[in-house]
Short mmCIF file of C-alpha atoms in Angstrom, two decimals:
data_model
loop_
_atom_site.label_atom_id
_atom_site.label_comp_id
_atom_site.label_asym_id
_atom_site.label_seq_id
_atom_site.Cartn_x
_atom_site.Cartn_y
_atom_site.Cartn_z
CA UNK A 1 61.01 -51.01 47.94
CA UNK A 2 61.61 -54.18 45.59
CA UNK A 3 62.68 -57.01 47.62
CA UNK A 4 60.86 -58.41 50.49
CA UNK A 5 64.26 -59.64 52.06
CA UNK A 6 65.70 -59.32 55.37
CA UNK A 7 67.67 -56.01 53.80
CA UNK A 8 64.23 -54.61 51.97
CA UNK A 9 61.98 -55.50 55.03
CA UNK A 10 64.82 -53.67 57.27
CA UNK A 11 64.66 -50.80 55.51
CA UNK A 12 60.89 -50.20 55.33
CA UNK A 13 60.54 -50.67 58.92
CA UNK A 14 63.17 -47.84 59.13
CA UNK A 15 61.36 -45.70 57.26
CA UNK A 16 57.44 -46.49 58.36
CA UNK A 17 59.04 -45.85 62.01
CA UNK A 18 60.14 -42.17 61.17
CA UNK A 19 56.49 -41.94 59.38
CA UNK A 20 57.22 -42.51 55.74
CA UNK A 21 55.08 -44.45 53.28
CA UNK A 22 56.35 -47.38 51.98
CA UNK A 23 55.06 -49.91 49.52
CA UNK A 24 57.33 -53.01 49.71
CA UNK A 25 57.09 -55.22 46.33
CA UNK A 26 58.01 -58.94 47.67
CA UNK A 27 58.24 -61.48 44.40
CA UNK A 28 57.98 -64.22 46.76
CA UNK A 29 62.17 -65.92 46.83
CA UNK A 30 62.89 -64.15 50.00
CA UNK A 31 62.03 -66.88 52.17
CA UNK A 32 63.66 -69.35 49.64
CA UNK A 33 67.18 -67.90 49.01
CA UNK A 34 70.23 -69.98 49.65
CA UNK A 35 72.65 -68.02 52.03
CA UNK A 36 74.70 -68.70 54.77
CA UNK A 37 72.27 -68.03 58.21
CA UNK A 38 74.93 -66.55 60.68
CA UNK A 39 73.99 -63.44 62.49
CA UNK A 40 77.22 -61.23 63.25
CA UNK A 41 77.15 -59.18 66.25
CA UNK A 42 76.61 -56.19 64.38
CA UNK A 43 73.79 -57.90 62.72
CA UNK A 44 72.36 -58.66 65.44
CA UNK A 45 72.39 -55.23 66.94
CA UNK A 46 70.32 -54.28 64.21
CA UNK A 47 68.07 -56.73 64.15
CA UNK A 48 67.59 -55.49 68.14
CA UNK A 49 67.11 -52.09 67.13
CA UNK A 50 64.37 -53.18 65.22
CA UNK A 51 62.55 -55.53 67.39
CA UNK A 52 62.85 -58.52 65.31
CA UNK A 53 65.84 -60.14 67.45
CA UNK A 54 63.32 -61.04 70.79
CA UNK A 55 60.59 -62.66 67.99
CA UNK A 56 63.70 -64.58 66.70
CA UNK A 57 62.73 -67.85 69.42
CA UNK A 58 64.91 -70.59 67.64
CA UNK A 59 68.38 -69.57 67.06
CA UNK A 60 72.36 -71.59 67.56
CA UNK A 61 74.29 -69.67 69.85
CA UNK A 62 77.88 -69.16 67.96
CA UNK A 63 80.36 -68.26 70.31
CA UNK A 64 83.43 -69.50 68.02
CA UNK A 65 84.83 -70.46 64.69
CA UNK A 66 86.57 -73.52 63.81
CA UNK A 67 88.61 -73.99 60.49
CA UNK A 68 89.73 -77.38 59.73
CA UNK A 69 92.10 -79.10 56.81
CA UNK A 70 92.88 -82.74 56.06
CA UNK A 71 91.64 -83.53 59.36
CA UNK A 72 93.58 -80.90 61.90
CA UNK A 73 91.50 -77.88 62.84
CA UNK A 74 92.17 -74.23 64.55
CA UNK A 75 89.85 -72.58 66.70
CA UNK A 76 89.24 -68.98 67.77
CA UNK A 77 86.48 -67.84 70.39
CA UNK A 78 84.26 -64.46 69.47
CA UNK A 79 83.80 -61.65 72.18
CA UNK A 80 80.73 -61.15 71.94
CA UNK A 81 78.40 -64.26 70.35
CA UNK A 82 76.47 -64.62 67.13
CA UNK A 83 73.30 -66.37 66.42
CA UNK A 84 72.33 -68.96 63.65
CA UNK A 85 68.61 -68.62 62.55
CA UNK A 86 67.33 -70.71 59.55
CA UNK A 87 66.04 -68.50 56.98
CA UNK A 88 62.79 -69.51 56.85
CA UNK A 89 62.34 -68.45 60.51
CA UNK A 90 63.68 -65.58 59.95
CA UNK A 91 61.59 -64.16 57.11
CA UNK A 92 58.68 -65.47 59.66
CA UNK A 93 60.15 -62.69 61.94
CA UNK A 94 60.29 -59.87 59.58
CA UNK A 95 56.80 -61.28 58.21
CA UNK A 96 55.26 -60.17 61.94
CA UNK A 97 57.27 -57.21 62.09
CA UNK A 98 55.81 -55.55 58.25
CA UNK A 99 52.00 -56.93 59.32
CA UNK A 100 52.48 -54.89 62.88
CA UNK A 101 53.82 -51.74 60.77
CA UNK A 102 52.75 -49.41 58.38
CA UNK A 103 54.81 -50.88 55.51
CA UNK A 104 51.99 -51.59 52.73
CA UNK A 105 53.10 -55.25 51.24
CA UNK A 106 52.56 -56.71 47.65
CA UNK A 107 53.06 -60.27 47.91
CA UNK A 108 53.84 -61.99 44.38
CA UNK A 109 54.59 -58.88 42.46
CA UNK A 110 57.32 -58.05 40.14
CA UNK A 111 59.09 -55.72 38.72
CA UNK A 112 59.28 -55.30 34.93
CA UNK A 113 59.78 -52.08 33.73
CA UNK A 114 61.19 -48.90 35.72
CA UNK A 115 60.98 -45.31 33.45
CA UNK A 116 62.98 -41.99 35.23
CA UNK A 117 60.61 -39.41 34.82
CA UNK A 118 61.45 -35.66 35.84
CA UNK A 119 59.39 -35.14 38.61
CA UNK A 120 60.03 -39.30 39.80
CA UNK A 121 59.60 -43.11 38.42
CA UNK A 122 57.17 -45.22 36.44
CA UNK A 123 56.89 -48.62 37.37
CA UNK A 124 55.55 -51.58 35.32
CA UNK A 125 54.30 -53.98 37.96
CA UNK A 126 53.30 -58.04 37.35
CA UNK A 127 50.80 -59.40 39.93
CA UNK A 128 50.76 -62.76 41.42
CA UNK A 129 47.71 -62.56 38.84
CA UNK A 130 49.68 -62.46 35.64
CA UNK A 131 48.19 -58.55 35.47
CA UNK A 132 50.41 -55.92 34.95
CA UNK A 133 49.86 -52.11 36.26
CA UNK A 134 52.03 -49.23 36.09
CA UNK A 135 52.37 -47.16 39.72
CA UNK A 136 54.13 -43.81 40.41
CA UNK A 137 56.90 -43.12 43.07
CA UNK A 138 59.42 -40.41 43.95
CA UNK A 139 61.78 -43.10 45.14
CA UNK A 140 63.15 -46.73 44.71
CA UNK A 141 65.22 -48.75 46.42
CA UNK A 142 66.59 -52.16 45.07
CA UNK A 143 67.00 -54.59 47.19
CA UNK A 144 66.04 -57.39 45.46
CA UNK A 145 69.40 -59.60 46.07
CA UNK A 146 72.34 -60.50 44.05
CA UNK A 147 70.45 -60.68 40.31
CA UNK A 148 68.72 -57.38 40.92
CA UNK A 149 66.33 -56.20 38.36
CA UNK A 150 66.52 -52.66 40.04
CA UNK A 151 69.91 -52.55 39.28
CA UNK A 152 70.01 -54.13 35.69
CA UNK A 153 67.23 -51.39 34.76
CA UNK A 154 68.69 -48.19 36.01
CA UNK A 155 71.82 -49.29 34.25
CA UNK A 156 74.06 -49.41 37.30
CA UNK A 157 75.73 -52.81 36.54
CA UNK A 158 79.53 -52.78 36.24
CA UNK A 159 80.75 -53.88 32.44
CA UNK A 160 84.24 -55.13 34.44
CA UNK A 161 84.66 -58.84 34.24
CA UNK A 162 84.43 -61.01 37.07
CA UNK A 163 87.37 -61.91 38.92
CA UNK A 164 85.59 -64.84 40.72
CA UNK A 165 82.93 -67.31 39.35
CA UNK A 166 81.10 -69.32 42.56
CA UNK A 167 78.47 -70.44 43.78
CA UNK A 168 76.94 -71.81 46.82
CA UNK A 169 74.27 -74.22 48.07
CA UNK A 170 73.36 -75.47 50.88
CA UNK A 171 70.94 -78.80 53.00
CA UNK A 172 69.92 -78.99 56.91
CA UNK A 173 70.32 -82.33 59.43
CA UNK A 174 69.49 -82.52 62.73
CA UNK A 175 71.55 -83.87 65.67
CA UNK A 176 70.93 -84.56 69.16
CA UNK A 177 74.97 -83.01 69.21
CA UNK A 178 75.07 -79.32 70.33
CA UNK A 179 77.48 -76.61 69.10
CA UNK A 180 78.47 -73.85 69.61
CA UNK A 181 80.92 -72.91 66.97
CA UNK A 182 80.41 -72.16 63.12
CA UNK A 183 82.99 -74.95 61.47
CA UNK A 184 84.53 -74.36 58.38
CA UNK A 185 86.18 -77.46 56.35
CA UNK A 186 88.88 -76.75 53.14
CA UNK A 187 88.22 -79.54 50.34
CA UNK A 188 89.57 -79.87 47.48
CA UNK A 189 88.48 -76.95 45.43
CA UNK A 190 85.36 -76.32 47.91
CA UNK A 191 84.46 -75.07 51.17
CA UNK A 192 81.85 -75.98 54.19
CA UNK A 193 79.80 -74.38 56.72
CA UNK A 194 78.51 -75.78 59.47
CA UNK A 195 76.03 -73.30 61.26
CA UNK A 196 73.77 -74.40 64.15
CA UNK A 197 70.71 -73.26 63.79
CA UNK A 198 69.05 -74.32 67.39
CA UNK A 199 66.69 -77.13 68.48
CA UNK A 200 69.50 -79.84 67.14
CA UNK A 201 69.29 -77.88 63.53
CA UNK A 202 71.87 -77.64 61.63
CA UNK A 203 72.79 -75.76 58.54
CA UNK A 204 75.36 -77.28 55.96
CA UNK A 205 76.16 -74.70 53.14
CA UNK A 206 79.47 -75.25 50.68
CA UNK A 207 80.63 -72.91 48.03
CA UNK A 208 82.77 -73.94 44.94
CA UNK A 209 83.83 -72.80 41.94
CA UNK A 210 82.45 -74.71 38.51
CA UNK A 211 85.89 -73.69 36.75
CA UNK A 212 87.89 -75.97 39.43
CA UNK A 213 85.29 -79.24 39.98
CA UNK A 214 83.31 -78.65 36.82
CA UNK A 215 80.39 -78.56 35.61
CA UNK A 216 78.20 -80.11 35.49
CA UNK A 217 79.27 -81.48 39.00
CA UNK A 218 81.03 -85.18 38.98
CA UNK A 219 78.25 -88.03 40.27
CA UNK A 220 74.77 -88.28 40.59
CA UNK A 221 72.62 -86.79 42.77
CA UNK A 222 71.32 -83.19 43.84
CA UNK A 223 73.99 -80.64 44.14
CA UNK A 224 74.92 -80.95 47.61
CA UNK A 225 74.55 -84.28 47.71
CA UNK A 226 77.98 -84.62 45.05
CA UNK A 227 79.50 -82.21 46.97
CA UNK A 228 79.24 -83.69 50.27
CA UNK A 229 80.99 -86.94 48.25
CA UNK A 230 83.57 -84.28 46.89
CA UNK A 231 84.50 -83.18 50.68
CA UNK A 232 86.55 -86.41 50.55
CA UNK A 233 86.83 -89.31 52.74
CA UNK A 234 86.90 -88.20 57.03
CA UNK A 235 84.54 -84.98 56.18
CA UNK A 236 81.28 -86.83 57.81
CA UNK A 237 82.95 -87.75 61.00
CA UNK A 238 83.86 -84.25 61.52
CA UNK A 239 80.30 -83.07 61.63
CA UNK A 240 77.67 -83.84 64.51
CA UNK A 241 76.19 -87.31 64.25
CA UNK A 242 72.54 -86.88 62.18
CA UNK A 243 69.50 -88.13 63.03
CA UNK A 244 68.09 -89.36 59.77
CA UNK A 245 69.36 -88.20 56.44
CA UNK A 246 70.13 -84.59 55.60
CA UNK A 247 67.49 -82.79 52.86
CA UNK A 248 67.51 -79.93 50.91
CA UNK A 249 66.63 -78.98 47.20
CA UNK A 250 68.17 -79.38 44.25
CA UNK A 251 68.98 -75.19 44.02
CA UNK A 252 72.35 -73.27 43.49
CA UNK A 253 72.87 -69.78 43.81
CA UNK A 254 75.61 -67.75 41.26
CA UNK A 255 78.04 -66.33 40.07
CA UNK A 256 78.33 -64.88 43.48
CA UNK A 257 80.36 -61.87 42.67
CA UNK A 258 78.45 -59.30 41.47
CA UNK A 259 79.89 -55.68 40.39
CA UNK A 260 78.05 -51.96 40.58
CA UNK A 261 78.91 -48.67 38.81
CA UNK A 262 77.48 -47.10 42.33
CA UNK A 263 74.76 -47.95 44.64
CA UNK A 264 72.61 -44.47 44.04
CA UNK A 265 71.63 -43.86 40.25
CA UNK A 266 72.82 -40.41 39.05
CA UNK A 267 69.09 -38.77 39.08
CA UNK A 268 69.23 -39.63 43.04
CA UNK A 269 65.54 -41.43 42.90
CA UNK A 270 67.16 -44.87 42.78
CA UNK A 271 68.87 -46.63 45.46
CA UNK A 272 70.45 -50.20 45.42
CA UNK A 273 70.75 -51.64 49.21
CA UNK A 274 72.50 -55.55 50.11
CA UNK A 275 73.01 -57.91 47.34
CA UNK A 276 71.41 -55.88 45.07
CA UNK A 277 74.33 -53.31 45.89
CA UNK A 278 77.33 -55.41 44.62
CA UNK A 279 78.76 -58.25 46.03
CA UNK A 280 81.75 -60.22 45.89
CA UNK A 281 81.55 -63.98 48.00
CA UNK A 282 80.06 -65.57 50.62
CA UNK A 283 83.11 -66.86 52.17
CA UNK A 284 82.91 -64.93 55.52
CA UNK A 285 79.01 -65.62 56.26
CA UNK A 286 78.68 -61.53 56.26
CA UNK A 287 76.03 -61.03 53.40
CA UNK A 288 73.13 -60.44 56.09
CA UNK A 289 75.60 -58.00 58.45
CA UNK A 290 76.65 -56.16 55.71
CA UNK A 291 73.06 -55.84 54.11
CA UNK A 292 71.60 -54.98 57.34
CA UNK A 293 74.18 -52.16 58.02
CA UNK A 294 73.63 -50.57 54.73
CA UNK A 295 69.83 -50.63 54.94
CA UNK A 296 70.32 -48.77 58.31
CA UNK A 297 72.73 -46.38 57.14
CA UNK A 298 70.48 -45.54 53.89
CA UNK A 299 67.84 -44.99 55.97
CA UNK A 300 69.76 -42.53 58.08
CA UNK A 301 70.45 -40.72 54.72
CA UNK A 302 67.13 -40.28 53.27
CA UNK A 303 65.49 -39.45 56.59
CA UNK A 304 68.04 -36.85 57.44
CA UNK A 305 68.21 -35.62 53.62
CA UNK A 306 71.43 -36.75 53.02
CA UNK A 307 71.60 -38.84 50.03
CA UNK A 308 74.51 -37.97 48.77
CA UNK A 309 76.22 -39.39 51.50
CA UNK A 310 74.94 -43.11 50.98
CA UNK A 311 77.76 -43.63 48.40
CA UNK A 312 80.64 -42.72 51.07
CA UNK A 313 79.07 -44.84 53.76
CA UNK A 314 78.13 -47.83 51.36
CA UNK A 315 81.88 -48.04 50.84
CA UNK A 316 83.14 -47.55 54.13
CA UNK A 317 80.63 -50.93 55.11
CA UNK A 318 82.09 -52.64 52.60
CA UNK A 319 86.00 -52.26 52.61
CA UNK A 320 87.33 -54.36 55.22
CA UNK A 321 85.29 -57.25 53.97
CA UNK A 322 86.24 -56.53 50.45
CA UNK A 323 89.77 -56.66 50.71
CA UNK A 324 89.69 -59.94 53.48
CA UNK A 325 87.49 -61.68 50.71
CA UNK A 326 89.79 -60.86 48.34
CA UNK A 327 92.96 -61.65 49.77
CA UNK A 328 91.21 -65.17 50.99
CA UNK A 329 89.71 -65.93 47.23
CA UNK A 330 93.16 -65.23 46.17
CA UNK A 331 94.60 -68.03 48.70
CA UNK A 332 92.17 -70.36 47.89
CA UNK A 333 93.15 -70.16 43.94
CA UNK A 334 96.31 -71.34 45.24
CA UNK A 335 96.24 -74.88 46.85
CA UNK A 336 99.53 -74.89 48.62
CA UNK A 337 99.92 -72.06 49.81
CA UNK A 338 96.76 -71.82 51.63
CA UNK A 339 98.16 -75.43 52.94
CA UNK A 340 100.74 -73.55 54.20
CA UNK A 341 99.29 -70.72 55.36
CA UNK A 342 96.61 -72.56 57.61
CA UNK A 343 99.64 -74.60 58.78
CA UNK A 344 101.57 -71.55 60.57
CA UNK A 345 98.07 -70.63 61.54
CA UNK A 346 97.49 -73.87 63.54
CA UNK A 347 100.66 -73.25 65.15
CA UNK A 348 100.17 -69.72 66.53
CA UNK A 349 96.38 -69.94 67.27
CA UNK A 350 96.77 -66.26 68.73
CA UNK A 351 97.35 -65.17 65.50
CA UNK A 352 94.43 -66.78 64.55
CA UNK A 353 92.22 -65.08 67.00
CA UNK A 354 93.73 -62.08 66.07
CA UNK A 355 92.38 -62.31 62.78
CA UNK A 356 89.01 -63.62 63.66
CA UNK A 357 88.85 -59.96 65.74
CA UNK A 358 89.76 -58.35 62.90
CA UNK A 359 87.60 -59.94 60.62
CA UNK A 360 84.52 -60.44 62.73
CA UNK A 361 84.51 -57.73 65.67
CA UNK A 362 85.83 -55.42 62.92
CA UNK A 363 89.21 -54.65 65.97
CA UNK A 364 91.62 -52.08 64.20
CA UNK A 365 94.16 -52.90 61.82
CA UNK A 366 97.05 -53.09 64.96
CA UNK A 367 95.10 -56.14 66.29
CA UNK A 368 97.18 -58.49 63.70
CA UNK A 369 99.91 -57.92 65.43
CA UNK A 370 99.54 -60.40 68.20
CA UNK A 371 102.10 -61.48 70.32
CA UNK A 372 102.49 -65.13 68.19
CA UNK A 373 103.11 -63.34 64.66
CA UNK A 374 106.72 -63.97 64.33
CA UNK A 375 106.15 -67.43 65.16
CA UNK A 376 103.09 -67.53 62.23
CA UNK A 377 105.77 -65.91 59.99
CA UNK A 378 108.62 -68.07 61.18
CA UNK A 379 105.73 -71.38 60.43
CA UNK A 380 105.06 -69.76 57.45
CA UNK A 381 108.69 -69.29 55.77
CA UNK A 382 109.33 -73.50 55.97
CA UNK A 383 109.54 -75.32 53.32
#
């Protein structure tokens, strides 16, 4: 297993549970990443079915989301609630989970080098040491996030151009404020998160593209820092009142979109699981739900010796959020229409629920069609 993730340390558990050996390969970034730190329902289940959910002590309970433009905001309530858990605390979780398991962990080791072999893999391993070693397996998974090596060296990158180019960063504040809703601000050519995190932490993550503000980024500063100027004037008095000054480092994560020829490699030894798997944006905070459902459903495949099915499944996982993202990446290329759009939203906020149970509680397609849709088509139609 490369990747010492949430989606790579899911996985191994899987596996050491139904008795198989597992050597997890951690570089060391896991606990580092930048990503959104919502926990979907089904995400959560997961995490449950694992045991890491009761070790998870600090956590915001999200039991809404809030979109807001130029100062007027829409609301929708969740049916069954999410969690926000930094990721730091959360890799601490998985941490006690892997030491309490039978999942043998490299700390600071790298992949360099993977040969196919006929009877398995060769692996060309770099130690926290600087040494290098080569090791034997009859199976790899990548899960070693959106620049995977696994999947650059089996040759499972897609050659198609990217459709998107963004990126995404994030900083934490405190508040004595509480929250209980994930709020979501349109700027001018970006977007924030607000996440609450628990214990009066919260999480602040944007996402922009470098084609529409530029780049470098206008001002001085560290990334977030201009960005939080770029929000415009109003943004800070829509967020809980900080204690102190928010932090984070200067780090950006990107191009998020990120294209595969499959995740399993022809031969059927290689595996590609999360990030690592293809990915497309951010903009729906389900990177961690979606990662965590694939790990579970590989893990179904290889115990029950049913590879070939990971494809099919990997897919299925993937579609609704693939065409949502792309239909909203699509709006937000286009300024006034998304202006109008979350106009006819704010006036049929059943609508709007509707398509937060779509999106989020993953309701069937028929669920769009709430009782306020003529009036968000109606909305939608005026000049």
């Amino acid at each position: 297993m490369v990747g010492g993730g949430p989606i790579g340390s899911a996985l191994s558990l899987y596996l050491a549970r139904a008795g198989r050996e597992v050597l997890l390969l951690d570089a060391g970034a896991s606990s580092r990443k930048i990503c959104g730190e919502g926990l979907l329902p089904a995400a959560w289940e997961v995490l449950s079915d694992l045991g890491i959910a009761e070790r998870l002590t600090q956590r915001g309970t999200i039991r809404g989301i809030t979109y807001g433009l130029a100062g007027e905001f829409v609301s929708g309530a969740l049916r069954k609630p999410a969690f926000g858990v930094q990721r730091s605390h959360l890799m601490q979780a998985f941490t006690e989970a892997l030491a309490a398991s039978t999942v043998e962990v490299w700390r600071g080791t790298r992949l360099q080098e993977l040969t196919v072999l006929k009877d398995g893999l060769e692996l060309s391993l770099r130690g926290a040491g600087g040494g290098v070693q080569r090791e034997r397996c009859g199976f790899l998974v990548g899960a070693d996030g959106l620049h995977s090596t696994v999947r650059r060296k089996a040759g499972l990158e897609s050659a198609r151009p990217r459709r998107f180019y963004r990126w995404g960063t994030r900083c934490y504040f405190r508040s004595r404020e509480s929250r209980e809703q994930v709020q979501v601000n349109l700027g001018p050519g970006l977007e924030s998160y607000l996440t609450p995190l628990g214990a009066g932490l919260f999480g602040l993550a944007f996402l922009w593209s470098p084609q529409t503000l530029g780049r470098p980024l206008p001002g001085k500063g560290k990334v977030w820092e201009r960005l939080l100027r770029l929000m415009g004037p109003g943004f800070l008095e829509t967020l809980p009142s900080p204690l102190g000054d928010p932090w984070g480092d200067d780090r950006a994560i990107g191009p998020l979109q990120q294209g595969v020829v499959s995740p399993l490699h022809p031969g059927g030894r290689i595996a590609l699981v999360g990030d690592a798997a293809g990915y497309l944006d951010a903009l729906t905070g389900e990177g961690l739900c979606l990662g965590l459902r694939q790990a579970r459903s590989l893990a179904n495949c290889i115990l029950e010796e049913r590879l070939g099915d990971y494809p099919k499944e990997h897919r299925a996982i993937k579609r609704r959020h693939h065409y949502l993202v792309s239909g909203l990446l699509w709006l937000i290329q286009r300024p006034v229409l998304r202006k109008r759009v979350f106009r006819a939203l704010l006036a049929s906020p059943e609508q709007f629920a509707a398509v937060l149970d779509f999106a989020v509680e993953e309701a069937k397609w028929r669920t769009l069609l709430s009782p306020q849709l003529g009036r968000f088509i109606a909305t939608l139609a005026l000049p």
